[in-house]
C-alpha atoms as one frame of an Amber mdcrd trajectory, in Angstrom:
protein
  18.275  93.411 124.815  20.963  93.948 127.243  22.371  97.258 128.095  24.459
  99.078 130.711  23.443 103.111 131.075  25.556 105.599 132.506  24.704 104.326
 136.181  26.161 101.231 136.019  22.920  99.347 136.273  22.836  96.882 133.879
  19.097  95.762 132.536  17.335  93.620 130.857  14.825  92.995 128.531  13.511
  96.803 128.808  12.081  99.490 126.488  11.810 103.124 126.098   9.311 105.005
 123.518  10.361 107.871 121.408  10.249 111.209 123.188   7.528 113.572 121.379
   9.211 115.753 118.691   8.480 119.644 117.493   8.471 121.230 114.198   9.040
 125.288 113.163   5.473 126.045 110.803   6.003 128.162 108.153   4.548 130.934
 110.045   7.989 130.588 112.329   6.426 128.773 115.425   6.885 125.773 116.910
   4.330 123.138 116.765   4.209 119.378 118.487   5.169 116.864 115.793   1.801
 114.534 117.276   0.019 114.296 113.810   2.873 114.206 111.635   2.787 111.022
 109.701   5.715 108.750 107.726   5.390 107.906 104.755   3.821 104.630 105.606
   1.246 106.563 107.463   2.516 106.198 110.767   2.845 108.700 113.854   4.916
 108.750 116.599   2.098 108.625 118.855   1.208 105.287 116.630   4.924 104.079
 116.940   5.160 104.331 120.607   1.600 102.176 121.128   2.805  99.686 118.447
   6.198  99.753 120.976   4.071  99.337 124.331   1.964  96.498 122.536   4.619
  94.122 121.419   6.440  94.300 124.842   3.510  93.584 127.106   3.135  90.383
 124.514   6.004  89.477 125.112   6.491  90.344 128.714   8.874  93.485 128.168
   8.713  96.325 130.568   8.568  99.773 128.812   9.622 103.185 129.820   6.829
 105.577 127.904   8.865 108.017 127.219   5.969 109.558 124.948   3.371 110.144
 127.190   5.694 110.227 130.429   7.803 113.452 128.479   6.794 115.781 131.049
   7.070 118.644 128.004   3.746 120.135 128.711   4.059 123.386 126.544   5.945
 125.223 123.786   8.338 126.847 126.390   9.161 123.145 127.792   9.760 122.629
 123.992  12.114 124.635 123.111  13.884 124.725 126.528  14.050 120.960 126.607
  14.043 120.101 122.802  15.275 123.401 121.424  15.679 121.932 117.469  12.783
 120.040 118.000  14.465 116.693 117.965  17.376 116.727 120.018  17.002 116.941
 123.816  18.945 119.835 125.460  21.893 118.606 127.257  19.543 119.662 130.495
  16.826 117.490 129.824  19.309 115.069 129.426  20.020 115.103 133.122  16.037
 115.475 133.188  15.973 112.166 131.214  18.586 110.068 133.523  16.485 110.875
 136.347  13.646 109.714 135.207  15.034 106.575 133.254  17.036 105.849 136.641
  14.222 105.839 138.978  11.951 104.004 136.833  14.156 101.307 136.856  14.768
 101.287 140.907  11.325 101.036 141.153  11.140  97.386 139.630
C-alpha cells in the first residue's frame, strides 16, 4: 500500500488499526464499543490484533491506533468522538500528530 497523507510524506507498506468506537445505552449514556461484536463474532479489539498479526508476518509496520487512542474516559469520548464514531475535527489535528510523528520516528 502506497499513500501520501496530508504532510507530503509519502509511505509505504504501513498500517493503522481502527480507533475504539462509543455507543449511547438505552439508559442515554455513552459506553465504549470494546465488547460489541459483528455478526461474525468479531470485536474491534479482535479486528485490530487480527490487523497487528498479519503485518508483523509479513513485515508491515502498524500504527495501533486502538490501544495508542489516548481516549482514556467518557469525557475524552465525547469531546474527541462526539457520535461515537466519527473523530471531532480536533482530534483530527490530535490524530495527524500522532500519525506524523510515528512515522518520523522510523
Amino acid at each position: 500500500m502506497i499513500c501520501r497523507c496530508s504532510s507530503g510524506i509519502w509511505w509505504y507498506k504501513r498500517f493503522i488499526t481502527t480507533l475504539q468506537r462509543a455507543y449511547i445505552d438505552k439508559g442515554c449514556n455513552l459506553k465504549y464499543a470494546t465488547s460489541i461484536k459483528n455478526s461474525l463474532g468479531y470485536s474491534l479489539e479482535d479486528v485490530a490484533n487480527v490487523i497487528k498479526k498479519v503485518c508483523k508476518v509479513n513485515n508491515i509496520l502498524v500504527f495501533d491506533l486502538y490501544n495508542n487512542c489516548d481516549i482514556n474516559t467518557m469525557e475524552d469520548c465525547i469531546r474527541y468522538i462526539p457520535d461515537g464514531l466519527h473523530p471531532s475535527k480536533e482530534y483530527h489535528e490530535i490524530l495527524d500528530d500522532k500519525i506524523y510523528n510515528y512515522i518520523i520516528k522510523l
